[in-house]
Coordinates of C-alpha atoms and ligand atoms in Angstrom, one line a residue:
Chain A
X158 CA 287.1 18.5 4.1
X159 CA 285.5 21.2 1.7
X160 CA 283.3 19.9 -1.2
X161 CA 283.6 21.8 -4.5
X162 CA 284.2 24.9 -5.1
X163 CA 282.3 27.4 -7.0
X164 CA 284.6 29.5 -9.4
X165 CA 283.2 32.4 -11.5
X166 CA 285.4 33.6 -13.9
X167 CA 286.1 34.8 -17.5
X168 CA 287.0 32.9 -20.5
X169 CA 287.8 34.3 -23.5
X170 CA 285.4 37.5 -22.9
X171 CA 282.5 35.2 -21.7
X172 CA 281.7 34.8 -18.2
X173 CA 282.2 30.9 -17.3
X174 CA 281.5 29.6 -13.6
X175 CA 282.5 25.5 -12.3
X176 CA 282.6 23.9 -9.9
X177 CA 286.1 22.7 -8.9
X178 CA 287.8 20.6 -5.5
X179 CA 290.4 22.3 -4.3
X180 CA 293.2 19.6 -6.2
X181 CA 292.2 20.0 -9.3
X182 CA 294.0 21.9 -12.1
X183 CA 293.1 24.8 -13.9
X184 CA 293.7 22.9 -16.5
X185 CA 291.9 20.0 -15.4
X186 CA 289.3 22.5 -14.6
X187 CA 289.6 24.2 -18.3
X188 CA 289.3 20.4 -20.4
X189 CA 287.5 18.5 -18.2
X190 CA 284.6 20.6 -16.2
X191 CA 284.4 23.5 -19.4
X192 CA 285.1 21.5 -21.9
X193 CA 287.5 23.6 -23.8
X194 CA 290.3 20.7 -24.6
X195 CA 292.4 23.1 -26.6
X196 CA 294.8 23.3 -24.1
X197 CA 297.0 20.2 -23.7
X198 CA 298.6 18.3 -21.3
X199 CA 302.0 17.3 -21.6
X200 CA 304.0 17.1 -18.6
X201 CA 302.0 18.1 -15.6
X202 CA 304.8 19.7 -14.2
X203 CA 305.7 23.3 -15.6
X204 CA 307.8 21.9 -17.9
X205 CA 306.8 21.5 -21.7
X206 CA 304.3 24.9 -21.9
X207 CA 302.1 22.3 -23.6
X208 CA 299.3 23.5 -20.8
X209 CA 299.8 27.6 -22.0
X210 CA 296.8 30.2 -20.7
X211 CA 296.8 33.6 -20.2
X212 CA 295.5 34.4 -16.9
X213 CA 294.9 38.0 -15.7
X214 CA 297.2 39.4 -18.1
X215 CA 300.1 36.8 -17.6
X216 CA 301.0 33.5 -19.9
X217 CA 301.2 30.4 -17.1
X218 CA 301.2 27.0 -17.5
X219 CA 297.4 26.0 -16.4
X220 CA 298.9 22.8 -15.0
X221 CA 300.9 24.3 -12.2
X222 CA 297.5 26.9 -10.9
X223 CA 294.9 25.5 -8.8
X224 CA 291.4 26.1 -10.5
X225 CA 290.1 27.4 -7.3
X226 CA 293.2 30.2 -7.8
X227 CA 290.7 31.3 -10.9
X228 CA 288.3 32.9 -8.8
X229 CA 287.3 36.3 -10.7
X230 CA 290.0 35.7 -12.7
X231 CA 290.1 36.8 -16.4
X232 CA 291.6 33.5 -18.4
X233 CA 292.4 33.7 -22.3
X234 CA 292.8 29.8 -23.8
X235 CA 293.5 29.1 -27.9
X236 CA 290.0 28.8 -28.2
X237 CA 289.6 32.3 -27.9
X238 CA 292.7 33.6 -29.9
X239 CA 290.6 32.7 -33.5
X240 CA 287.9 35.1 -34.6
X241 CA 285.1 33.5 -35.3
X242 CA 285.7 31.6 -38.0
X243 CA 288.5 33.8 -39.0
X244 CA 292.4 32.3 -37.9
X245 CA 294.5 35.4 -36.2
X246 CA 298.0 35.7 -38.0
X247 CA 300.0 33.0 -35.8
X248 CA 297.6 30.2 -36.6
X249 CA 298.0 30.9 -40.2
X250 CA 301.4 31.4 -40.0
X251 CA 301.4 28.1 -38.2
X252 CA 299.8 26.6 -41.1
X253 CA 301.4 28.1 -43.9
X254 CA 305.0 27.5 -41.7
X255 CA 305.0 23.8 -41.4
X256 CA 305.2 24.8 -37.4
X257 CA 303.5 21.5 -36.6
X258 CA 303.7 18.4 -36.9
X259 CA 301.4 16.2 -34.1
X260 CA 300.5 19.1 -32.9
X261 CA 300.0 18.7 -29.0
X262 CA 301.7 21.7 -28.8
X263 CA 300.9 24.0 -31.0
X264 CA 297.9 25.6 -28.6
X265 CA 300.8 26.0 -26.2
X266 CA 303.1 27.7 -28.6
X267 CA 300.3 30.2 -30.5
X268 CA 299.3 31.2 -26.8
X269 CA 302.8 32.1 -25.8
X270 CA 303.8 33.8 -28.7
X271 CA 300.7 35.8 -29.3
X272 CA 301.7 37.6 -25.8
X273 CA 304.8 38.4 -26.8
X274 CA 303.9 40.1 -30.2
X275 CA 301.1 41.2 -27.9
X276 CA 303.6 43.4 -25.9
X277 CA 306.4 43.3 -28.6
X278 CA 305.0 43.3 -32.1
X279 CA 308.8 43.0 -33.8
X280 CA 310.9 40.7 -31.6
X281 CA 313.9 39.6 -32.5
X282 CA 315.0 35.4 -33.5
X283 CA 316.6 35.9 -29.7
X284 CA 313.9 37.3 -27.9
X285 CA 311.4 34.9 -29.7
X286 CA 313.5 32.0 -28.9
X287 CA 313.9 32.8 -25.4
X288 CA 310.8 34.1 -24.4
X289 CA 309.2 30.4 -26.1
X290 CA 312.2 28.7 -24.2
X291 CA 309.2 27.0 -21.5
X292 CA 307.5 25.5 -24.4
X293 CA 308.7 22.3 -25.2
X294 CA 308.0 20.6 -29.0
X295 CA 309.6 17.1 -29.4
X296 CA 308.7 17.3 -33.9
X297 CA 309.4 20.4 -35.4
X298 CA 313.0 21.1 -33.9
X299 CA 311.6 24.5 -33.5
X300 CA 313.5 26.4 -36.0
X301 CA 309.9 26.3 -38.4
X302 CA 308.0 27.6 -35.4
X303 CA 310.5 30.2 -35.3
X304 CA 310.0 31.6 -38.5
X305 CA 306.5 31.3 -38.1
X306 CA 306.5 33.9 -35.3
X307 CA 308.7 36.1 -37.5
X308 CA 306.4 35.4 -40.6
X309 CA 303.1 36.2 -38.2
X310 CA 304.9 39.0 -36.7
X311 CA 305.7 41.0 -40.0
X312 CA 302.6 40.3 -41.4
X313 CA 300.3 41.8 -38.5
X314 CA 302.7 44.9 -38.7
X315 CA 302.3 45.6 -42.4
X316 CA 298.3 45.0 -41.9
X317 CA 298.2 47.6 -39.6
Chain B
X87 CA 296.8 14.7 -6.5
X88 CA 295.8 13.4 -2.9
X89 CA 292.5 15.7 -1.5
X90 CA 293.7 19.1 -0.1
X91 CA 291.7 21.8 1.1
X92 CA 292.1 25.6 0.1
X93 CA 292.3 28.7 2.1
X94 CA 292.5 31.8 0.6
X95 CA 294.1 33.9 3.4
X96 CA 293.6 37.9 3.1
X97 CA 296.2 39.2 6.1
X98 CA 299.1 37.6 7.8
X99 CA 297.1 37.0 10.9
X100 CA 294.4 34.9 9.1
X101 CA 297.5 32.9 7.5
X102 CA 299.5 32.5 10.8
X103 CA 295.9 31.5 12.3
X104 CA 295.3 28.7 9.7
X105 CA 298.8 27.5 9.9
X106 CA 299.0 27.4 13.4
X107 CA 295.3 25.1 13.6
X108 CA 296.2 22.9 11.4
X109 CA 298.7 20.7 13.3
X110 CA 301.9 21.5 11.1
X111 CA 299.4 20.1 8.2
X112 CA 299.1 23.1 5.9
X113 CA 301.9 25.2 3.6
X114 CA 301.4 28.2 2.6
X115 CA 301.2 28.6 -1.0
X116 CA 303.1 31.8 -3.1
X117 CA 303.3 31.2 -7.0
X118 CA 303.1 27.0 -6.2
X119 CA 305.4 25.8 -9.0
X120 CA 307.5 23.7 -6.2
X121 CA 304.7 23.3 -4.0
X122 CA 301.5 21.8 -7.0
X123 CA 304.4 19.7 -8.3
X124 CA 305.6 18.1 -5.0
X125 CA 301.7 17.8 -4.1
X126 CA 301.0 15.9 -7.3
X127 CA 304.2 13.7 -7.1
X128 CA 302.9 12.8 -3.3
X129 CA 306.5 14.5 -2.6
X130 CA 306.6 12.8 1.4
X131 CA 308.7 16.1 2.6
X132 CA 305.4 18.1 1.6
X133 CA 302.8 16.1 3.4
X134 CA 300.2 18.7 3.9
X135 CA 296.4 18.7 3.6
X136 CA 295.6 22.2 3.5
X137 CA 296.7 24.5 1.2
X138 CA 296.9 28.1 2.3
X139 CA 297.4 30.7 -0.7
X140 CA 299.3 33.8 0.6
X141 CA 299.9 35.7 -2.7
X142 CA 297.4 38.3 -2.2
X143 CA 298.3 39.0 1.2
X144 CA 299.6 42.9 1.1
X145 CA 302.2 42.3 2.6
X146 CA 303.6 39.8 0.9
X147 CA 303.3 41.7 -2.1
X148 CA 305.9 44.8 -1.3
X149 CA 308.4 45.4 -3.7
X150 CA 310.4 48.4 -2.2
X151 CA 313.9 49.6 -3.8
X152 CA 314.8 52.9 -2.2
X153 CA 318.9 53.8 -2.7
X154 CA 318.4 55.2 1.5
X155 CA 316.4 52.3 2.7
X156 CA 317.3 49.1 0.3
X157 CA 315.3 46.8 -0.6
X158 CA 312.4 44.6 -0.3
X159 CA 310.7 42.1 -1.6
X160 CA 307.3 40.7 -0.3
X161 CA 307.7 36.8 -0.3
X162 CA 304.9 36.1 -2.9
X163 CA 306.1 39.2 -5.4
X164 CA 306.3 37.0 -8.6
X165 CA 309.7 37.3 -11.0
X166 CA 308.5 39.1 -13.3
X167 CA 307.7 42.1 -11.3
X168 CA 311.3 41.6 -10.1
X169 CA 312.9 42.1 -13.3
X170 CA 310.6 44.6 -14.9
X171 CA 311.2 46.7 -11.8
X172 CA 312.7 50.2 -12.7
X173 CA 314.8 50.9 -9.4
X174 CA 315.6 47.1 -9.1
X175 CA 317.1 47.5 -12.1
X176 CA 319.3 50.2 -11.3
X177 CA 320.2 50.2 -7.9
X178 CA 320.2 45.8 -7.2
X179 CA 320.9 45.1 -11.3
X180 CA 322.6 41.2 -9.6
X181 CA 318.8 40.7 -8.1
X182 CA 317.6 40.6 -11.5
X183 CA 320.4 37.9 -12.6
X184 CA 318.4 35.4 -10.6
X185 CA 315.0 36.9 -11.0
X186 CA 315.2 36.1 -15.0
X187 CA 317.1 33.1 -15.3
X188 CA 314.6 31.3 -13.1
X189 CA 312.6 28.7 -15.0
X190 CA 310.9 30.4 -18.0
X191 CA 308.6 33.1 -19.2
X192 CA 305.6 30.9 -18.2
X193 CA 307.1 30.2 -14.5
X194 CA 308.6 34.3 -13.9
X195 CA 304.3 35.1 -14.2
X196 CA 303.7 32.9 -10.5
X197 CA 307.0 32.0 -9.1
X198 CA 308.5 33.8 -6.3
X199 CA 312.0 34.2 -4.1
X200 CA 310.4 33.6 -0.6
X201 CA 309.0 30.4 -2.5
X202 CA 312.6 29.6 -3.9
X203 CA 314.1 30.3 -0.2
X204 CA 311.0 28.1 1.5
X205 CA 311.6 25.3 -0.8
X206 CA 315.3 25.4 0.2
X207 CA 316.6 23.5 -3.1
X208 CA 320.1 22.8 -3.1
X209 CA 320.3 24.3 -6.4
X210 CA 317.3 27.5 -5.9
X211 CA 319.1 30.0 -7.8
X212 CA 317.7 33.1 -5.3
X213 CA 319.2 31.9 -2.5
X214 CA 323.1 32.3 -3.4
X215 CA 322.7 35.8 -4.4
X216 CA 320.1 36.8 -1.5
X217 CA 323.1 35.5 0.7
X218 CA 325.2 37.3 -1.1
X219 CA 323.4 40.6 -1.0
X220 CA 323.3 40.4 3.1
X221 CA 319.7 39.7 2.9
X222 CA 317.2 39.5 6.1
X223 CA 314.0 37.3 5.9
X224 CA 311.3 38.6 8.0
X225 CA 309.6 36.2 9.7
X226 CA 306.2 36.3 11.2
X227 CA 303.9 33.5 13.5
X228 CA 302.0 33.5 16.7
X229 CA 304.3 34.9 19.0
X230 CA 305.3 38.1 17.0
X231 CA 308.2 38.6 14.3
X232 CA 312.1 37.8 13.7
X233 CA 314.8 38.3 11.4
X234 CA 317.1 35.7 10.2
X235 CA 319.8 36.0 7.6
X236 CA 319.1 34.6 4.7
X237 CA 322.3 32.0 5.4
X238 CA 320.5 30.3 8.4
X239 CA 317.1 29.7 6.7
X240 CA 317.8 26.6 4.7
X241 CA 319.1 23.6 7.3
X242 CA 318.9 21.2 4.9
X243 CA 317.4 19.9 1.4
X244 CA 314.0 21.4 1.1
X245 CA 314.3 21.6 5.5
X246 CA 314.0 25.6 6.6
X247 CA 314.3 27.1 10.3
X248 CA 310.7 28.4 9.4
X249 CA 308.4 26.5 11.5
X250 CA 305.3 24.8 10.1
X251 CA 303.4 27.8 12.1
X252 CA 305.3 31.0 10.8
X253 CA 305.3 32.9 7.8
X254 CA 308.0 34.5 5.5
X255 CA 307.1 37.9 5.2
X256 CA 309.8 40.0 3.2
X257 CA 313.4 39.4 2.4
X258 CA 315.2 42.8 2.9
X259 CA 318.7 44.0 1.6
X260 CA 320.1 46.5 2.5
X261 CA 321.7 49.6 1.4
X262 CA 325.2 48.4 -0.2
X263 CA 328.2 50.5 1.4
X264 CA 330.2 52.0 -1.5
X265 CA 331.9 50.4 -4.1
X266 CA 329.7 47.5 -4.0
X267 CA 328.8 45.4 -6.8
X268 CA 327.4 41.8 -7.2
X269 CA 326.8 39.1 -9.6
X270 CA 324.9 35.6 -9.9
X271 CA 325.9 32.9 -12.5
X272 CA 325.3 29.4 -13.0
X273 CA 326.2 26.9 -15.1
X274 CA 323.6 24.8 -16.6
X275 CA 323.7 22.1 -20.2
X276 CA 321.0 24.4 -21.6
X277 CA 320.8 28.4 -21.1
X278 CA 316.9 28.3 -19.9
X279 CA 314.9 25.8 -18.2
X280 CA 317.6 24.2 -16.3
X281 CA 318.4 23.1 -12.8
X282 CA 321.8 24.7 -11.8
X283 CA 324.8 22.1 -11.8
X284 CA 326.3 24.9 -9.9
X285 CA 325.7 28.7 -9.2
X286 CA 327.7 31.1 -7.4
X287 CA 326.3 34.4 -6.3
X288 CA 328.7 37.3 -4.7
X289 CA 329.6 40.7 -3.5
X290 CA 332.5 42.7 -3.0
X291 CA 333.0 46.4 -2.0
X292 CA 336.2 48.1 -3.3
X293 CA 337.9 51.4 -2.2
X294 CA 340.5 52.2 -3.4
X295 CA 341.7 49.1 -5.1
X296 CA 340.9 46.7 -2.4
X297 CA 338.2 44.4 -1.0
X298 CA 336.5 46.4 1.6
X299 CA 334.5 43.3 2.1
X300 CA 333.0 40.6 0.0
X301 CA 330.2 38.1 0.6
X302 CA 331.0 34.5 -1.8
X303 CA 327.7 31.7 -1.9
X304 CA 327.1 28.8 -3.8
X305 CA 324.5 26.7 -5.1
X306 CA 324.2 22.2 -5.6
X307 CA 327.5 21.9 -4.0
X308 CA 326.0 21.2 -1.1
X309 CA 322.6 19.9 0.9
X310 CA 322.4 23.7 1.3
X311 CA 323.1 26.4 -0.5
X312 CA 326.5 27.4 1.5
X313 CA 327.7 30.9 2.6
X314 CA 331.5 30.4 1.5
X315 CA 333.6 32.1 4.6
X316 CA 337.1 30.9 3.4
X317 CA 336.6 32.5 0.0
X318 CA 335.6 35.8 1.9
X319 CA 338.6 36.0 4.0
X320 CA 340.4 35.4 0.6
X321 CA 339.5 38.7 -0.7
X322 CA 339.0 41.3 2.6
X323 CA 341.8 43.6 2.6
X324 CA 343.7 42.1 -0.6
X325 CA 344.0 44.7 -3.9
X326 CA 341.5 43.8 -6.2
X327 CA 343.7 42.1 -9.0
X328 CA 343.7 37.6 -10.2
X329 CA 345.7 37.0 -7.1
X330 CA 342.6 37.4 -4.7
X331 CA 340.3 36.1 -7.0
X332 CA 342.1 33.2 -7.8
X333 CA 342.6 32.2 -4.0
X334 CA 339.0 33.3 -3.4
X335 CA 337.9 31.0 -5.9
X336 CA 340.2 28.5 -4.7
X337 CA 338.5 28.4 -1.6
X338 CA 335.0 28.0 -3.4
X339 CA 336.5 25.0 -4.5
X340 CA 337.6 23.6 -1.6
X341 CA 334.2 24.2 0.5
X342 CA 332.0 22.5 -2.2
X343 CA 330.8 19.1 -1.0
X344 CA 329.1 18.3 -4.3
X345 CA 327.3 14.8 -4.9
X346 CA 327.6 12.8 -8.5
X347 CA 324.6 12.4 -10.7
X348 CA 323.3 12.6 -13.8
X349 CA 324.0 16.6 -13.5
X350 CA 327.6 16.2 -13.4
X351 CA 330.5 14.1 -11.2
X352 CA 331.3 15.7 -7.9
X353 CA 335.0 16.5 -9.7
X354 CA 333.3 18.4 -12.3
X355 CA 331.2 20.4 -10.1
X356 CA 334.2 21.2 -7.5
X357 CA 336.1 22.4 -11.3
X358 CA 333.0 24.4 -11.7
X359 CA 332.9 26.1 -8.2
X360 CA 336.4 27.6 -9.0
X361 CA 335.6 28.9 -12.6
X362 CA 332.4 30.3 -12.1
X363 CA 333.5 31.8 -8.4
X364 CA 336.5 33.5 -10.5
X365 CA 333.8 34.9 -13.7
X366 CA 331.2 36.5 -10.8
X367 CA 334.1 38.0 -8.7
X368 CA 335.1 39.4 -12.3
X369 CA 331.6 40.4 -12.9
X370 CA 331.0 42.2 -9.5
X371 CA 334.0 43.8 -9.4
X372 CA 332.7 45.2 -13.2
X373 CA 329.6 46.5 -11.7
X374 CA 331.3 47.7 -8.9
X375 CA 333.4 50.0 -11.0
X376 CA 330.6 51.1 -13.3
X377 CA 329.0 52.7 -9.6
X378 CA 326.1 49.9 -10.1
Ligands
FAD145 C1 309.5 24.2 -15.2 C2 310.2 24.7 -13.9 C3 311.4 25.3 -14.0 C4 312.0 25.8 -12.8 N1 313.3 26.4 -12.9 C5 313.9 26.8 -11.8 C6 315.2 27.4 -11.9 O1 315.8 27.6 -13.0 N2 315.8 27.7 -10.8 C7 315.3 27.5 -9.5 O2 315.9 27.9 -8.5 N3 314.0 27.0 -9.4 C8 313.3 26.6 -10.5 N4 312.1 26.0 -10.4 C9 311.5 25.8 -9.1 C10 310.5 26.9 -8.7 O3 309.9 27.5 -9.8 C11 311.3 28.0 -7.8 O4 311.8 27.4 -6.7 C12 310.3 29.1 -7.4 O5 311.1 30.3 -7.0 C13 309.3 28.7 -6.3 O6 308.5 29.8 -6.0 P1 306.9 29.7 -5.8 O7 306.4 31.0 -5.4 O8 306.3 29.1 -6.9 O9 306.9 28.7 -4.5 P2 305.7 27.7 -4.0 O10 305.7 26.5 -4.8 O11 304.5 28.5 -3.7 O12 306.4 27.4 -2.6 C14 307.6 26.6 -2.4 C15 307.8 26.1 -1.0 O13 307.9 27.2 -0.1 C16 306.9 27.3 0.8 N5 306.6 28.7 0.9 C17 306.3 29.5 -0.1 N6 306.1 30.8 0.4 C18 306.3 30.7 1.7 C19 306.3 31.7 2.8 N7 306.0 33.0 2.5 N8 306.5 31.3 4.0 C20 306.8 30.0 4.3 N9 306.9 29.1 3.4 C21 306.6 29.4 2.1 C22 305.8 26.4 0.3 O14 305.0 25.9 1.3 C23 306.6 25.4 -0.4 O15 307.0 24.4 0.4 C24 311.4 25.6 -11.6 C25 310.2 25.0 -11.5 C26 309.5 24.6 -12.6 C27 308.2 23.9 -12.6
FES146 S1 301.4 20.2 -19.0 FE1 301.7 22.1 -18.0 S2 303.7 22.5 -18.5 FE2 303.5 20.6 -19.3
FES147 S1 304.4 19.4 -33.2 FE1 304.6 17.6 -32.0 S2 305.4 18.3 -30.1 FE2 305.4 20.0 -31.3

């Protein structure tokens, strides 16, 4: 039996080590060893997207990767997607959208769709839908976090 | 989630060696959205205590599409590589059917096919259309290497003819003779996120208006995923027209042994087995005929 693990990885540009047992989470690892509780649990099954990280490049959900997977890994959580003090487009949009209503999983949602306009800055209802289609929301009925991709997307592509 | 240990192994070897010590205790470990789940749910079928992470084993990570050679794909290569893949694209365009319907954006960054063929669901949506595509799992533990078709891998729900000490390695399919096309559908309540109620995944090769041959597989019909021989023999030397692919789909019918629950009634899934054999037979032969 191995005791904990020592992980050293990146978080949102800042190097972040902890210690970790083998069973746990990243995103047990993430809320309850860091201390960055942005990103929710829902199912803890790879089901509701409630858990959404980018690791290495990718969107997961942080429930279904083993912290001790994170070794040198390069992680991106909601915390990190504001700068400073300063909302990035989706979280406004969010806002100004209605997209939320309890809001357990909204850090899911911005996460997700901020790869996608990431990699496709003018997607399509379709392609939004679908490519949010592993993030659950049991409030909205989705349609206003739809348009608040659309509104965040056309917005970041007339500012620059 | 029960105390597990982690190994981290870098070659085959090291993960053939850690398998083979650990008294049929450890599973190796690709993008683990079967295996964290079934761990974390004390699943009894996956009773293991050390888990042994193989995605960044090299060779588990070939993706290889050559039109001379075929193809293959390293057990741990996650979905999304599949899909996004150039050559996979156009030369195995059916491969990617299953590669981006299964699960969700989120799931297509870590999941793999060898994981979907290890886990052996009734319903894993690879499995059909690997069948279907003649595919070969490589196989490797302590006493050397073997292929298997893809057809004899699964014995029964989530049981495999992998042992506890071997490894899969690659699934490889090969060049398709002429005038081969292939298709993978499913029928699920909602278009993403869903577990089939049934899939059907198939081949054919046509010259000159008839099935050359024809591979037909299908998906929660049975404890298996089953390799549909009737339907085959249905289609083999018949002109490609509804006739054949009605009796072909006929035959799907009549070889599903589906169970009832909340998915749908055994009835309804048989009903399915014959429509959706019947759309990919249409679709294949489509592909067929576009050269793809
Ligand atoms: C939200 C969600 C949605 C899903 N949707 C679908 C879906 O639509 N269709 C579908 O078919 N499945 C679906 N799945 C199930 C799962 O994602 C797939 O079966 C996936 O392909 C498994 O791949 P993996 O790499 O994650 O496997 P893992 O979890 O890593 O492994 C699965 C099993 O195979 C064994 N294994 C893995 N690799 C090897 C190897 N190389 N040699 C020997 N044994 C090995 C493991 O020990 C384990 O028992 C879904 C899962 C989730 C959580
Ligand atoms: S908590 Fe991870 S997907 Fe629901
Ligand atoms: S706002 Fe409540 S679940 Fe989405």
């Amino acid at each position: 039996m191995t005791t904990k693990t020592h992980v050293q990885t990146t978080i949102n540009g800042e190097p972040v080590d902890f210690l970790c047992e083998p069973r746990q989470s990243l995103l047990e690892c993430l809320r309850d060893v860091v201390g960055l509780t942005g990103t929710k649990e829902g199912c803890n099954d790879g089901n509701c997207g409630a858990c959404t990280v980018k690791l290495d490049g990718r969107i997961v959900t942080s429930c279904l990767v083993l912290g001790v997977e994170a070794q040198g890994a390069d992680i991106e959580t909601i915390e990190g997607v504001a700068e400073g003090t300063n909302l990035h487009p989706l979280q406004l949009a969010f806002l100004e959208n209605a997209a939320l209503q309890c809001g357990i999983c909204t850090p899911g949602f911005i996460v997700s769709a901020k790869s996608l306009l990431d990699q496709n800055p003018n997607p399509t209802e379709h392609e939004i839908r679908f490519w949010l289609a592993n993030n659950l929301c049991r409030c909205t009925g989705y349609d206003k976090i739809v348009r608040a991709v659309q509104d965040a997307a056309k917005k970041m592509q007339e500012a620059s | 989630m029960k105390w597990i240990d982690y190994e981290n192994a870098k070659t085959v070897d090291e993960a053939i060696k850690i398998l083979s010590q650990s008294g049929g205790k450890a599973r190796p470990m690709a993008g683990g959205t079967d295996l964290i789940v079934q761990l974390r749910n004390k699943d009894p079928r996956t009773d293991a205590d050390v888990v042994v992470d193989i995605k960044d084993i090299p060779d588990l990570n070939v993706l290889q599409c050559d039109p001379k050679t075929g193809l293959t794909i390293g057990a741990a290569v996650p979905l999304y590589k599949i899909y996004n893949d150039d050559n996979v694209k156009k030369y195995f365009p059916a491969i990617i059917d299953s590669a981006s319907l299964i699960g969700g954006v989120l799931i297509q960054g870590r999941a793999s096919f060898g994981g979907n063929l290890c886990n052996a669901a009734p319903s894993g949506d690879a499995i059909p259309n690997l069948i279907a595509h003649n595919g070969i799992a490589t196989i490797a533990g302590p006493n050397g290497t073997r292929d298997v078709p893809v057809e004899d891998i699964c014995t029964g729900p989530r049981q495999t003819s992998i042992g506890n000490d071997e490894l899969l390695i690659s699934i490889n399919l090969p060049v398709p003779a002429a005038g081969f096309g292939a298709s993978y559908i499913r029928f699920t309540p909602r278009n993403e996120m869903d577990i089939a109620v049934v899939g059907a995944g198939v081949s054919v090769n046509i010259s000159e208006g008839k099935f050359t041959a024809a591979r037909v597989s299908l998906a929660s019909v049975a404890p298996t995923p089953i390799y549909v021989e009737n339907a085959v023999n249905a289609l083999v030397g018949e002109t490609v027209g509804d006739a054949a692919i009605q009796r072909a789909a006929n035959a799907a019918r009549e070889a599903a042994k589906p169970i009832s629950d909340m998915r749908g009634t055994a009835e309804y899934r048989k009903h399915l087995c014959e429509v959706l054999t019947r759309r990919a037979l249409n679709a294949a032969i489509e592909r067929a005929k576009e050269g793809k």
